[in-house]
């Protein structure tokens, strides 16, 4: 699994002109799922996301977690994170998991993150044409890949 975490002042996901999810202070997370990803990848990522200390403390130092600041999260499925671009100029998504694997893992990631946060997590809609709007705060953007845990 690959994720891109963006610390945001606000973010929203709109589908067919209707806002599906919106938050103020927190994270917009783009989630890419590979064909060999498992529940172990979900658990590792959830712990990392919730424990990540990238919010400013009283001294202006990034030392607080999303839970420390009472932030919210939106998770958007993003198969293009799995792009292979080594050959030619047109990306291949052969490493992205097929729907029968990726949809349950996406839903499970959102459920696990919501449980760990103790509150609902906003979502997009798997496979939909989504318009994602955000104001990146910092900017702070962090990429994580469960294949590079060390």
PDB file of C-alpha atoms in Angstrom:
ATOM      1  CA  UNK A   1       0.000   0.000   0.000  1.00  0.00           C
ATOM      2  CA  UNK A   2       1.071   3.500  -0.713  1.00  0.00           C
ATOM      3  CA  UNK A   3      -0.348   6.637   0.826  1.00  0.00           C
ATOM      4  CA  UNK A   4       0.175  10.327   0.416  1.00  0.00           C
ATOM      5  CA  UNK A   5      -0.744  12.255   3.558  1.00  0.00           C
ATOM      6  CA  UNK A   6      -1.369  15.954   3.205  1.00  0.00           C
ATOM      7  CA  UNK A   7      -1.824  18.099   6.291  1.00  0.00           C
ATOM      8  CA  UNK A   8      -4.718  20.378   5.422  1.00  0.00           C
ATOM      9  CA  UNK A   9      -6.534  23.412   6.759  1.00  0.00           C
ATOM     10  CA  UNK A  10      -9.546  22.191   4.795  1.00  0.00           C
ATOM     11  CA  UNK A  11     -10.372  19.482   2.276  1.00  0.00           C
ATOM     12  CA  UNK A  12     -13.418  18.141   0.477  1.00  0.00           C
ATOM     13  CA  UNK A  13     -14.425  15.503  -2.046  1.00  0.00           C
ATOM     14  CA  UNK A  14     -17.177  16.302  -4.544  1.00  0.00           C
ATOM     15  CA  UNK A  15     -18.852  13.721  -6.781  1.00  0.00           C
ATOM     16  CA  UNK A  16     -21.260  14.775  -9.537  1.00  0.00           C
ATOM     17  CA  UNK A  17     -21.573  18.239  -8.019  1.00  0.00           C
ATOM     18  CA  UNK A  18     -22.381  17.015  -4.484  1.00  0.00           C
ATOM     19  CA  UNK A  19     -19.955  17.210  -1.560  1.00  0.00           C
ATOM     20  CA  UNK A  20     -19.423  13.665  -0.254  1.00  0.00           C
ATOM     21  CA  UNK A  21     -16.973  14.548   2.548  1.00  0.00           C
ATOM     22  CA  UNK A  22     -15.405  17.682   3.950  1.00  0.00           C
ATOM     23  CA  UNK A  23     -13.128  18.505   6.868  1.00  0.00           C
ATOM     24  CA  UNK A  24     -11.299  21.426   8.344  1.00  0.00           C
ATOM     25  CA  UNK A  25      -8.012  20.782  10.181  1.00  0.00           C
ATOM     26  CA  UNK A  26      -6.538  17.329   9.536  1.00  0.00           C
ATOM     27  CA  UNK A  27      -5.325  14.984   6.795  1.00  0.00           C
ATOM     28  CA  UNK A  28      -6.319  14.283   3.252  1.00  0.00           C
ATOM     29  CA  UNK A  29      -4.993  10.785   2.536  1.00  0.00           C
ATOM     30  CA  UNK A  30      -4.648   9.341  -0.951  1.00  0.00           C
ATOM     31  CA  UNK A  31      -4.512   5.521  -0.795  1.00  0.00           C
ATOM     32  CA  UNK A  32      -3.094   3.217  -3.469  1.00  0.00           C
ATOM     33  CA  UNK A  33      -3.585  -0.526  -3.079  1.00  0.00           C
ATOM     34  CA  UNK A  34      -1.350  -3.125  -4.704  1.00  0.00           C
ATOM     35  CA  UNK A  35      -2.253  -6.660  -5.657  1.00  0.00           C
ATOM     36  CA  UNK A  36      -0.148  -8.148  -2.839  1.00  0.00           C
ATOM     37  CA  UNK A  37      -1.357  -5.860  -0.027  1.00  0.00           C
ATOM     38  CA  UNK A  38      -2.875  -7.408   3.100  1.00  0.00           C
ATOM     39  CA  UNK A  39      -4.467  -6.676   6.455  1.00  0.00           C
ATOM     40  CA  UNK A  40      -0.945  -6.368   7.907  1.00  0.00           C
ATOM     41  CA  UNK A  41      -0.307  -3.398   5.591  1.00  0.00           C
ATOM     42  CA  UNK A  42      -3.501  -1.756   6.845  1.00  0.00           C
ATOM     43  CA  UNK A  43      -2.578  -2.173  10.495  1.00  0.00           C
ATOM     44  CA  UNK A  44       0.946  -0.814   9.983  1.00  0.00           C
ATOM     45  CA  UNK A  45      -0.296   2.233   8.064  1.00  0.00           C
ATOM     46  CA  UNK A  46      -3.085   3.033  10.516  1.00  0.00           C
ATOM     47  CA  UNK A  47      -0.641   3.068  13.442  1.00  0.00           C
ATOM     48  CA  UNK A  48       1.770   5.276  11.478  1.00  0.00           C
ATOM     49  CA  UNK A  49      -0.938   7.732  10.374  1.00  0.00           C
ATOM     50  CA  UNK A  50      -2.449   8.153  13.827  1.00  0.00           C
ATOM     51  CA  UNK A  51       0.938   8.411  15.534  1.00  0.00           C
ATOM     52  CA  UNK A  52       2.526  10.761  12.998  1.00  0.00           C
ATOM     53  CA  UNK A  53       3.557  13.995  14.719  1.00  0.00           C
ATOM     54  CA  UNK A  54       3.348  16.752  12.110  1.00  0.00           C
ATOM     55  CA  UNK A  55       1.141  19.335  13.810  1.00  0.00           C
ATOM     56  CA  UNK A  56       2.719  22.288  15.587  1.00  0.00           C
ATOM     57  CA  UNK A  57       2.956  22.419  19.362  1.00  0.00           C
ATOM     58  CA  UNK A  58       2.922  25.640  21.409  1.00  0.00           C
ATOM     59  CA  UNK A  59       6.523  26.328  20.322  1.00  0.00           C
ATOM     60  CA  UNK A  60       5.807  25.960  16.610  1.00  0.00           C
ATOM     61  CA  UNK A  61       7.570  22.582  16.456  1.00  0.00           C
ATOM     62  CA  UNK A  62       5.925  19.674  14.597  1.00  0.00           C
ATOM     63  CA  UNK A  63       5.405  17.525  17.661  1.00  0.00           C
ATOM     64  CA  UNK A  64       1.672  16.765  17.856  1.00  0.00           C
ATOM     65  CA  UNK A  65      -0.378  13.965  16.311  1.00  0.00           C
ATOM     66  CA  UNK A  66      -3.737  14.276  14.589  1.00  0.00           C
ATOM     67  CA  UNK A  67      -5.413  13.025  17.753  1.00  0.00           C
ATOM     68  CA  UNK A  68      -3.564  15.605  19.856  1.00  0.00           C
ATOM     69  CA  UNK A  69      -5.090  18.416  17.773  1.00  0.00           C
ATOM     70  CA  UNK A  70      -8.533  16.825  17.333  1.00  0.00           C
ATOM     71  CA  UNK A  71      -8.084  16.695  13.556  1.00  0.00           C
ATOM     72  CA  UNK A  72     -10.194  14.883  10.986  1.00  0.00           C
ATOM     73  CA  UNK A  73      -9.335  12.670   8.023  1.00  0.00           C
ATOM     74  CA  UNK A  74     -10.605  12.072   4.498  1.00  0.00           C
ATOM     75  CA  UNK A  75      -9.355   8.969   2.638  1.00  0.00           C
ATOM     76  CA  UNK A  76      -9.541   8.905  -1.160  1.00  0.00           C
ATOM     77  CA  UNK A  77      -8.794   5.799  -3.216  1.00  0.00           C
ATOM     78  CA  UNK A  78      -6.032   6.575  -5.698  1.00  0.00           C
ATOM     79  CA  UNK A  79      -4.974   3.670  -7.920  1.00  0.00           C
ATOM     80  CA  UNK A  80      -2.636   5.970  -9.868  1.00  0.00           C
ATOM     81  CA  UNK A  81      -0.234   5.876  -6.888  1.00  0.00           C
ATOM     82  CA  UNK A  82       0.607   2.372  -8.093  1.00  0.00           C
ATOM     83  CA  UNK A  83       1.825   3.652 -11.489  1.00  0.00           C
ATOM     84  CA  UNK A  84       4.768   1.992 -13.159  1.00  0.00           C
ATOM     85  CA  UNK A  85       6.601   4.563 -15.266  1.00  0.00           C
ATOM     86  CA  UNK A  86       9.933   2.898 -16.006  1.00  0.00           C
ATOM     87  CA  UNK A  87       9.140   1.984 -19.588  1.00  0.00           C
ATOM     88  CA  UNK A  88       7.905   4.648 -21.996  1.00  0.00           C
ATOM     89  CA  UNK A  89       5.848   7.702 -21.135  1.00  0.00           C
ATOM     90  CA  UNK A  90       2.432   6.168 -20.610  1.00  0.00           C
ATOM     91  CA  UNK A  91       2.095   4.832 -17.046  1.00  0.00           C
ATOM     92  CA  UNK A  92       0.995   1.274 -16.427  1.00  0.00           C
ATOM     93  CA  UNK A  93      -1.172   0.328 -13.483  1.00  0.00           C
ATOM     94  CA  UNK A  94      -0.453  -3.380 -13.646  1.00  0.00           C
ATOM     95  CA  UNK A  95       0.682  -3.327  -9.996  1.00  0.00           C
ATOM     96  CA  UNK A  96      -2.630  -1.876  -8.788  1.00  0.00           C
ATOM     97  CA  UNK A  97      -4.961  -4.401  -7.176  1.00  0.00           C
ATOM     98  CA  UNK A  98      -8.097  -5.392  -9.092  1.00  0.00           C
ATOM     99  CA  UNK A  99     -11.446  -4.215  -7.690  1.00  0.00           C
ATOM    100  CA  UNK A 100     -12.253  -7.494  -5.915  1.00  0.00           C
ATOM    101  CA  UNK A 101      -9.106  -6.993  -3.810  1.00  0.00           C
ATOM    102  CA  UNK A 102      -8.846  -3.204  -3.585  1.00  0.00           C
ATOM    103  CA  UNK A 103     -12.422  -2.304  -2.630  1.00  0.00           C
ATOM    104  CA  UNK A 104     -12.514  -4.496   0.519  1.00  0.00           C
ATOM    105  CA  UNK A 105      -9.019  -3.334   1.528  1.00  0.00           C
ATOM    106  CA  UNK A 106      -9.958   0.336   0.999  1.00  0.00           C
ATOM    107  CA  UNK A 107     -13.078  -0.116   3.113  1.00  0.00           C
ATOM    108  CA  UNK A 108     -11.123  -1.996   5.777  1.00  0.00           C
ATOM    109  CA  UNK A 109      -8.446   0.722   5.890  1.00  0.00           C
ATOM    110  CA  UNK A 110     -11.122   3.388   6.418  1.00  0.00           C
ATOM    111  CA  UNK A 111     -12.833   1.290   9.123  1.00  0.00           C
ATOM    112  CA  UNK A 112      -9.563   0.593  10.951  1.00  0.00           C
ATOM    113  CA  UNK A 113      -8.536   4.248  10.790  1.00  0.00           C
ATOM    114  CA  UNK A 114     -11.942   5.355  12.061  1.00  0.00           C
ATOM    115  CA  UNK A 115     -11.740   2.889  14.940  1.00  0.00           C
ATOM    116  CA  UNK A 116      -8.228   4.024  15.879  1.00  0.00           C
ATOM    117  CA  UNK A 117      -9.265   7.701  15.681  1.00  0.00           C
ATOM    118  CA  UNK A 118     -12.449   7.104  17.675  1.00  0.00           C
ATOM    119  CA  UNK A 119     -14.559   8.963  15.135  1.00  0.00           C
ATOM    120  CA  UNK A 120     -15.763   8.663  11.537  1.00  0.00           C
ATOM    121  CA  UNK A 121     -13.330   9.128   8.666  1.00  0.00           C
ATOM    122  CA  UNK A 122     -14.549  10.870   5.513  1.00  0.00           C
ATOM    123  CA  UNK A 123     -14.260   9.045   2.220  1.00  0.00           C
ATOM    124  CA  UNK A 124     -14.512   9.479  -1.473  1.00  0.00           C
ATOM    125  CA  UNK A 125     -16.234   6.870  -3.607  1.00  0.00           C
ATOM    126  CA  UNK A 126     -14.212   4.022  -5.026  1.00  0.00           C
ATOM    127  CA  UNK A 127     -13.947   4.297  -8.804  1.00  0.00           C
ATOM    128  CA  UNK A 128     -15.882   7.569  -9.045  1.00  0.00           C
ATOM    129  CA  UNK A 129     -14.747  10.701 -10.857  1.00  0.00           C
ATOM    130  CA  UNK A 130     -13.975  12.815  -7.798  1.00  0.00           C
ATOM    131  CA  UNK A 131     -13.072  16.456  -7.480  1.00  0.00           C
ATOM    132  CA  UNK A 132     -10.744  16.837  -4.523  1.00  0.00           C
ATOM    133  CA  UNK A 133     -10.241  20.316  -3.122  1.00  0.00           C
ATOM    134  CA  UNK A 134      -7.712  21.077  -0.396  1.00  0.00           C
ATOM    135  CA  UNK A 135      -5.678  23.770   1.244  1.00  0.00           C
ATOM    136  CA  UNK A 136      -2.369  22.094   2.098  1.00  0.00           C
ATOM    137  CA  UNK A 137      -1.154  23.457   5.425  1.00  0.00           C
ATOM    138  CA  UNK A 138       2.586  24.071   5.602  1.00  0.00           C
ATOM    139  CA  UNK A 139       2.763  22.567   3.080  1.00  0.00           C
ATOM    140  CA  UNK A 140       3.231  19.214   4.762  1.00  0.00           C
ATOM    141  CA  UNK A 141       3.060  16.175   2.475  1.00  0.00           C
ATOM    142  CA  UNK A 142       4.355  12.741   3.475  1.00  0.00           C
ATOM    143  CA  UNK A 143       4.493   9.568   1.395  1.00  0.00           C
ATOM    144  CA  UNK A 144       4.442   6.107   2.960  1.00  0.00           C
ATOM    145  CA  UNK A 145       4.850   2.719   1.324  1.00  0.00           C
ATOM    146  CA  UNK A 146       4.315  -0.507   3.246  1.00  0.00           C
ATOM    147  CA  UNK A 147       7.015  -2.112   1.096  1.00  0.00           C
ATOM    148  CA  UNK A 148       9.541   0.327   2.639  1.00  0.00           C
ATOM    149  CA  UNK A 149       8.846  -0.031   6.343  1.00  0.00           C
ATOM    150  CA  UNK A 150      12.411   0.485   7.426  1.00  0.00           C
TER     151      UNK A 150
END
